[in-house]
Tab-separated table of C-alpha atoms and ligand atoms in Angstrom:
chain	number	residue	atom	x	y	z
A	1	UNK	CA	2.612	12.802	-6.053
A	2	UNK	CA	4.937	10.981	-8.420
A	3	UNK	CA	2.611	10.180	-11.279
A	4	UNK	CA	4.245	9.287	-14.589
A	5	UNK	CA	3.120	11.203	-17.642
A	6	UNK	CA	4.059	10.496	-21.261
A	7	UNK	CA	3.213	13.301	-23.663
A	8	UNK	CA	3.418	12.435	-27.350
A	9	UNK	CA	6.325	10.137	-26.621
A	10	UNK	CA	8.047	9.057	-29.828
A	11	UNK	CA	11.126	7.047	-30.730
A	12	UNK	CA	12.425	7.043	-34.289
A	13	UNK	CA	15.609	5.139	-35.115
A	14	UNK	CA	18.198	6.539	-37.552
A	15	UNK	CA	16.924	4.188	-40.277
A	16	UNK	CA	13.523	5.872	-39.994
A	17	UNK	CA	11.808	3.063	-38.104
A	18	UNK	CA	9.286	4.383	-35.573
A	19	UNK	CA	9.257	2.034	-32.590
A	20	UNK	CA	7.165	4.230	-30.264
A	21	UNK	CA	4.598	6.348	-32.032
A	22	UNK	CA	3.115	9.382	-30.274
A	23	UNK	CA	2.168	7.726	-26.988
A	24	UNK	CA	0.324	9.824	-24.406
A	25	UNK	CA	-0.394	8.098	-21.106
A	26	UNK	CA	-0.723	8.719	-17.391
A	27	UNK	CA	0.293	6.235	-14.714
A	28	UNK	CA	-0.600	7.021	-11.141
A	29	UNK	CA	1.766	6.872	-8.231
A	30	UNK	CA	1.646	3.353	-6.773
A	31	UNK	CA	0.068	1.613	-9.779
A	32	UNK	CA	1.159	-1.781	-11.101
A	33	UNK	CA	0.973	-1.561	-14.895
A	34	UNK	CA	1.635	-4.348	-17.384
A	35	UNK	CA	2.823	-3.483	-20.905
A	36	UNK	CA	1.841	-6.285	-23.214
A	37	UNK	CA	1.955	-6.888	-26.954
A	38	UNK	CA	3.751	-8.836	-29.680
A	39	UNK	CA	7.516	-8.862	-29.895
A	40	UNK	CA	8.802	-5.679	-31.544
A	41	UNK	CA	5.806	-3.472	-30.655
A	42	UNK	CA	7.895	-0.992	-28.668
A	43	UNK	CA	7.376	-2.062	-25.051
A	44	UNK	CA	11.044	-2.279	-24.118
A	45	UNK	CA	11.803	0.941	-25.940
A	46	UNK	CA	9.367	2.729	-23.654
A	47	UNK	CA	11.063	1.315	-20.558
A	48	UNK	CA	14.494	2.165	-21.925
A	49	UNK	CA	13.465	5.763	-22.553
A	50	UNK	CA	12.098	6.120	-19.017
A	51	UNK	CA	15.280	4.605	-17.629
A	52	UNK	CA	17.466	6.796	-19.809
A	53	UNK	CA	19.110	3.908	-21.689
A	54	UNK	CA	17.708	5.290	-24.912
A	55	UNK	CA	17.271	8.891	-26.079
A	56	UNK	CA	13.791	10.292	-26.532
A	57	UNK	CA	13.261	11.415	-30.131
A	58	UNK	CA	10.354	13.700	-29.271
A	59	UNK	CA	7.719	14.154	-26.620
A	60	UNK	CA	8.095	14.297	-22.868
A	61	UNK	CA	8.219	12.013	-19.861
A	62	UNK	CA	7.417	13.440	-16.438
A	63	UNK	CA	7.887	11.761	-13.074
A	64	UNK	CA	5.889	13.969	-10.720
A	65	UNK	CA	6.826	17.484	-11.718
A	66	UNK	CA	10.280	16.492	-12.949
A	67	UNK	CA	10.834	16.367	-16.698
A	68	UNK	CA	12.914	13.183	-17.108
A	69	UNK	CA	14.176	14.284	-20.537
A	70	UNK	CA	16.441	16.721	-18.668
A	71	UNK	CA	17.566	14.418	-15.868
A	72	UNK	CA	20.593	12.143	-16.030
A	73	UNK	CA	19.742	8.434	-15.714
A	74	UNK	CA	21.509	8.093	-12.353
A	75	UNK	CA	19.543	11.000	-10.916
A	76	UNK	CA	16.124	9.650	-11.899
A	77	UNK	CA	14.148	8.257	-8.966
A	78	UNK	CA	13.708	4.868	-10.547
A	79	UNK	CA	15.298	1.467	-10.705
A	80	UNK	CA	15.533	-1.190	-13.395
A	81	UNK	CA	15.615	-4.955	-13.222
A	82	UNK	CA	16.632	-6.183	-16.647
A	83	UNK	CA	17.828	-9.393	-18.163
A	84	UNK	CA	20.756	-11.398	-16.850
A	85	UNK	CA	20.683	-9.220	-13.732
A	86	UNK	CA	23.975	-7.452	-14.475
A	87	UNK	CA	25.391	-8.549	-11.168
A	88	UNK	CA	29.130	-8.631	-10.468
A	89	UNK	CA	30.010	-12.301	-10.144
A	90	UNK	CA	33.127	-11.886	-8.052
A	91	UNK	CA	31.605	-9.446	-5.575
A	92	UNK	CA	29.400	-10.637	-2.771
A	93	UNK	CA	25.673	-10.025	-2.375
A	94	UNK	CA	26.125	-7.105	0.012
A	95	UNK	CA	28.578	-5.349	-2.311
A	96	UNK	CA	26.281	-5.806	-5.306
A	97	UNK	CA	23.330	-4.380	-3.418
A	98	UNK	CA	25.366	-1.446	-2.108
A	99	UNK	CA	26.772	-0.421	-5.472
A	100	UNK	CA	24.172	2.166	-6.485
A	101	UNK	CA	24.290	3.843	-3.096
A	102	UNK	CA	28.110	3.899	-3.125
A	103	UNK	CA	28.090	5.581	-6.536
A	104	UNK	CA	25.814	8.246	-5.109
A	105	UNK	CA	28.077	8.792	-2.080
A	106	UNK	CA	25.602	7.718	0.556
A	107	UNK	CA	27.136	7.507	4.037
A	108	UNK	CA	28.322	4.062	5.124
A	109	UNK	CA	25.804	3.683	7.938
A	110	UNK	CA	22.875	4.516	5.635
A	111	UNK	CA	24.125	1.974	3.089
A	112	UNK	CA	24.416	-0.618	5.800
A	113	UNK	CA	20.945	-0.005	7.117
A	114	UNK	CA	19.300	0.039	3.706
A	115	UNK	CA	21.048	-3.114	2.475
A	116	UNK	CA	20.110	-4.986	5.641
A	117	UNK	CA	16.494	-3.830	5.511
A	118	UNK	CA	16.143	-4.787	1.835
A	119	UNK	CA	17.841	-8.154	2.405
A	120	UNK	CA	15.401	-8.915	5.190
A	121	UNK	CA	12.448	-7.885	3.037
A	122	UNK	CA	13.578	-10.286	0.296
A	123	UNK	CA	14.701	-13.116	2.571
A	124	UNK	CA	18.373	-13.043	1.583
A	125	UNK	CA	19.963	-11.848	4.836
A	126	UNK	CA	21.804	-15.133	5.293
A	127	UNK	CA	23.654	-14.928	1.967
A	128	UNK	CA	24.905	-11.323	2.166
A	129	UNK	CA	28.519	-12.494	2.280
A	130	UNK	CA	28.296	-15.070	-0.508
A	131	UNK	CA	29.835	-14.276	-3.864
A	132	UNK	CA	27.327	-14.047	-6.720
A	133	UNK	CA	29.016	-16.903	-8.561
A	134	UNK	CA	28.124	-19.213	-5.651
A	135	UNK	CA	24.405	-18.479	-5.289
A	136	UNK	CA	21.375	-19.888	-7.127
A	137	UNK	CA	19.530	-18.183	-9.976
A	138	UNK	CA	16.525	-17.602	-7.745
A	139	UNK	CA	18.781	-15.849	-5.250
A	140	UNK	CA	20.369	-13.762	-7.990
A	141	UNK	CA	16.946	-12.564	-8.979
A	142	UNK	CA	16.327	-11.393	-5.421
A	143	UNK	CA	19.710	-9.689	-5.232
A	144	UNK	CA	18.904	-7.773	-8.418
A	145	UNK	CA	15.618	-6.642	-6.882
A	146	UNK	CA	17.416	-5.779	-3.644
A	147	UNK	CA	19.894	-3.657	-5.511
A	148	UNK	CA	16.968	-1.846	-7.101
A	149	UNK	CA	15.049	-1.097	-3.903
A	150	UNK	CA	17.923	0.102	-1.703
A	151	UNK	CA	17.909	3.323	-3.713
A	152	UNK	CA	14.294	3.946	-2.601
A	153	UNK	CA	13.012	4.409	-6.151
A	154	UNK	CA	9.549	5.789	-6.886
A	155	UNK	CA	9.312	3.492	-9.897
A	156	UNK	CA	10.574	-0.014	-10.685
A	157	UNK	CA	10.961	-0.992	-14.351
A	158	UNK	CA	10.950	-4.715	-15.069
A	159	UNK	CA	11.550	-6.277	-18.447
A	160	UNK	CA	10.207	-9.786	-18.930
A	161	UNK	CA	13.592	-11.066	-20.032
A	162	UNK	CA	14.448	-10.700	-16.408
A	163	UNK	CA	11.871	-13.347	-15.707
A	164	UNK	CA	12.321	-15.437	-18.799
A	165	UNK	CA	13.089	-18.574	-16.942
A	166	UNK	CA	11.222	-21.530	-15.662
A	167	UNK	CA	7.685	-20.899	-14.469
A	168	UNK	CA	8.405	-21.428	-10.793
A	169	UNK	CA	11.128	-18.872	-10.748
A	170	UNK	CA	9.082	-16.398	-12.720
A	171	UNK	CA	6.252	-16.886	-10.282
A	172	UNK	CA	8.506	-16.236	-7.287
A	173	UNK	CA	9.906	-13.145	-8.876
A	174	UNK	CA	6.463	-11.800	-9.656
A	175	UNK	CA	5.364	-12.299	-6.092
A	176	UNK	CA	8.435	-10.353	-4.896
A	177	UNK	CA	7.625	-7.556	-7.326
A	178	UNK	CA	3.993	-7.461	-6.202
A	179	UNK	CA	5.178	-7.120	-2.593
A	180	UNK	CA	7.509	-4.297	-3.582
A	181	UNK	CA	4.533	-2.581	-5.181
A	182	UNK	CA	2.031	-3.152	-2.370
A	183	UNK	CA	4.170	-2.988	0.729
A	184	UNK	CA	6.730	-0.397	-0.324
A	185	UNK	CA	4.384	1.661	-2.508
A	186	UNK	CA	6.734	1.562	-5.518
A	187	UNK	CA	5.055	2.075	-8.905
A	188	UNK	CA	5.825	-0.917	-11.157
A	189	UNK	CA	5.967	-0.999	-14.958
A	190	UNK	CA	6.199	-4.615	-16.082
A	191	UNK	CA	6.799	-5.627	-19.688
A	192	UNK	CA	5.708	-9.061	-20.903
A	193	UNK	CA	5.051	-10.892	-24.179
A	194	UNK	CA	3.139	-13.618	-22.411
A	195	UNK	CA	-0.641	-13.079	-22.633
A	196	UNK	CA	-1.441	-15.575	-19.900
A	197	UNK	CA	0.912	-13.879	-17.515
A	198	UNK	CA	-0.359	-10.421	-18.460
A	199	UNK	CA	-3.932	-11.424	-17.674
A	200	UNK	CA	-3.089	-13.376	-14.532
A	201	UNK	CA	-1.737	-10.300	-12.802
A	202	UNK	CA	-5.127	-8.673	-12.390
A	203	UNK	CA	-3.602	-5.268	-13.018
A	204	UNK	CA	-4.005	-2.468	-15.480
A	205	UNK	CA	-2.809	-3.710	-18.895
A	206	UNK	CA	-1.595	-1.499	-21.710
A	207	UNK	CA	-1.872	-3.445	-24.973
A	208	UNK	CA	0.603	-2.197	-27.571
A	209	UNK	CA	0.876	-2.753	-31.303
A	210	UNK	CA	3.221	-1.130	-33.816
A	211	UNK	CA	4.399	1.480	-31.330
A	212	UNK	CA	0.920	2.595	-30.329
A	213	UNK	CA	-1.460	1.862	-27.480
A	214	UNK	CA	-4.158	-0.416	-28.779
A	215	UNK	CA	-6.075	-0.737	-25.534
A	216	UNK	CA	-5.700	0.517	-21.986
A	217	UNK	CA	-7.557	-1.906	-19.764
A	218	UNK	CA	-8.017	-0.924	-16.148
A	219	UNK	CA	-7.684	-3.571	-13.458
B	1	LIG	P1	9.375	-5.132	-27.718
B	1	LIG	O1	9.977	-4.837	-26.385
B	1	LIG	O2	7.916	-4.771	-27.769
B	1	LIG	O3	9.609	-6.521	-28.184
B	1	LIG	P2	11.277	-3.218	-28.702
B	1	LIG	O4	10.878	-1.993	-27.994
B	1	LIG	O5	12.461	-3.957	-28.188
B	1	LIG	O6	10.030	-4.199	-28.819
B	1	LIG	O7	11.568	-2.891	-30.238
B	1	LIG	C1	10.656	-2.159	-31.029
B	1	LIG	C2	11.083	-2.202	-32.474
B	1	LIG	O8	12.214	-1.335	-32.657
B	1	LIG	C3	11.512	-3.584	-32.959
B	1	LIG	O9	10.835	-3.818	-34.180
B	1	LIG	C4	13.007	-3.442	-33.182
B	1	LIG	O10	13.405	-4.213	-34.298
B	1	LIG	C5	13.169	-1.976	-33.482
B	1	LIG	N1	14.513	-1.466	-33.135
B	1	LIG	C6	15.158	-1.599	-31.960
B	1	LIG	N2	16.361	-1.014	-32.000
B	1	LIG	C7	16.503	-0.518	-33.242
B	1	LIG	C8	17.536	0.212	-33.934
B	1	LIG	N3	18.664	0.540	-33.319
B	1	LIG	N4	17.298	0.578	-35.227
B	1	LIG	C9	16.135	0.264	-35.839
B	1	LIG	N5	15.132	-0.409	-35.243
B	1	LIG	C10	15.303	-0.793	-33.983
B	2	LIG	P1	17.203	5.910	5.668
B	2	LIG	O1	16.962	4.809	4.676
B	2	LIG	O2	18.222	5.513	6.700
B	2	LIG	O3	15.962	6.492	6.234
B	2	LIG	P2	17.431	8.496	4.375
B	2	LIG	O4	16.746	8.453	3.089
B	2	LIG	O5	16.727	9.198	5.528
B	2	LIG	O6	17.926	7.049	4.818
B	2	LIG	O7	18.815	9.226	4.163
B	2	LIG	C1	19.727	9.335	5.222
B	2	LIG	C2	20.981	10.103	4.771
B	2	LIG	O8	21.423	9.594	3.504
B	2	LIG	C3	20.789	11.556	4.523
B	2	LIG	O9	20.875	12.332	5.694
B	2	LIG	C4	21.954	11.860	3.602
B	2	LIG	O10	23.151	12.005	4.324
B	2	LIG	C5	22.046	10.621	2.780
B	2	LIG	N1	21.375	10.787	1.482
B	2	LIG	C6	20.024	10.730	1.221
B	2	LIG	N2	19.772	10.906	-0.067
B	2	LIG	C7	20.979	11.072	-0.671
B	2	LIG	C8	21.377	11.274	-2.038
B	2	LIG	N3	20.494	11.350	-3.029
B	2	LIG	N4	22.697	11.384	-2.294
B	2	LIG	C9	23.606	11.275	-1.299
B	2	LIG	N5	23.290	11.067	0.002
B	2	LIG	C10	21.997	10.983	0.311
């Protein structure tokens, strides 16, 4: 099983500021977990350490029996959907979705099949040949999720900035992410500042404050 385990996870910045303070936590394979708390409490830092965008100062993160501390970001079985999507404007939807698989030298036919399957799942099959600069923001959001799931990650990391848009769009995106969790069995870690949203999801909520877990409320 690919449970996630944090053991005494800590992040200290060079100026001495402790943004994540000795966090120990287990997340089960397939869970949908919301990280909630005031701005600056360390939520994004946790996601960035799991994703490998930020070094771990001390402590350990396991995904299943793999110690992520020792695994290069591109080799971790997880995907991230962060702010402004980081899509390539002048490439088309297909090319953007295929990028991660190309980098990992997947065979062409596997790439083709995975991109088509993911596009169907997200309802974007008809725009595969459109350039990113010509599609809507709602579509871009789906492309970013498509690019994440074609790699068959065990875990999807979503930062609220990704969804920091109008309510309708945020709602659509959340329903896509819930489907990815329920239908594809991908564990989701979702960071949000918005208390209403955190509570509306009916999921396990980790409340954070000053780098620590204040409350771990089961669904
Ligand atoms: P959240 O996602 O909960 O809003 P973050 O994880 O982004 O919070 O940030 C946690 C804290 O770490 C913030 O107070 C931020 O100012 C601080 N921080 C982030 N990067 C650095 C850095 N390079 N040096 C010092 N402090 C930092
Ligand atoms: P599908 O989505 O079509 O079921 P699979 O996961 O079964 O794809 O993988 C099919 C092929 O993709 C494998 O036989 C292998 O050639 C290639 N492949 C799978 N994982 C990797 C990887 N991590 N790096 C490179 N190629 C891979």
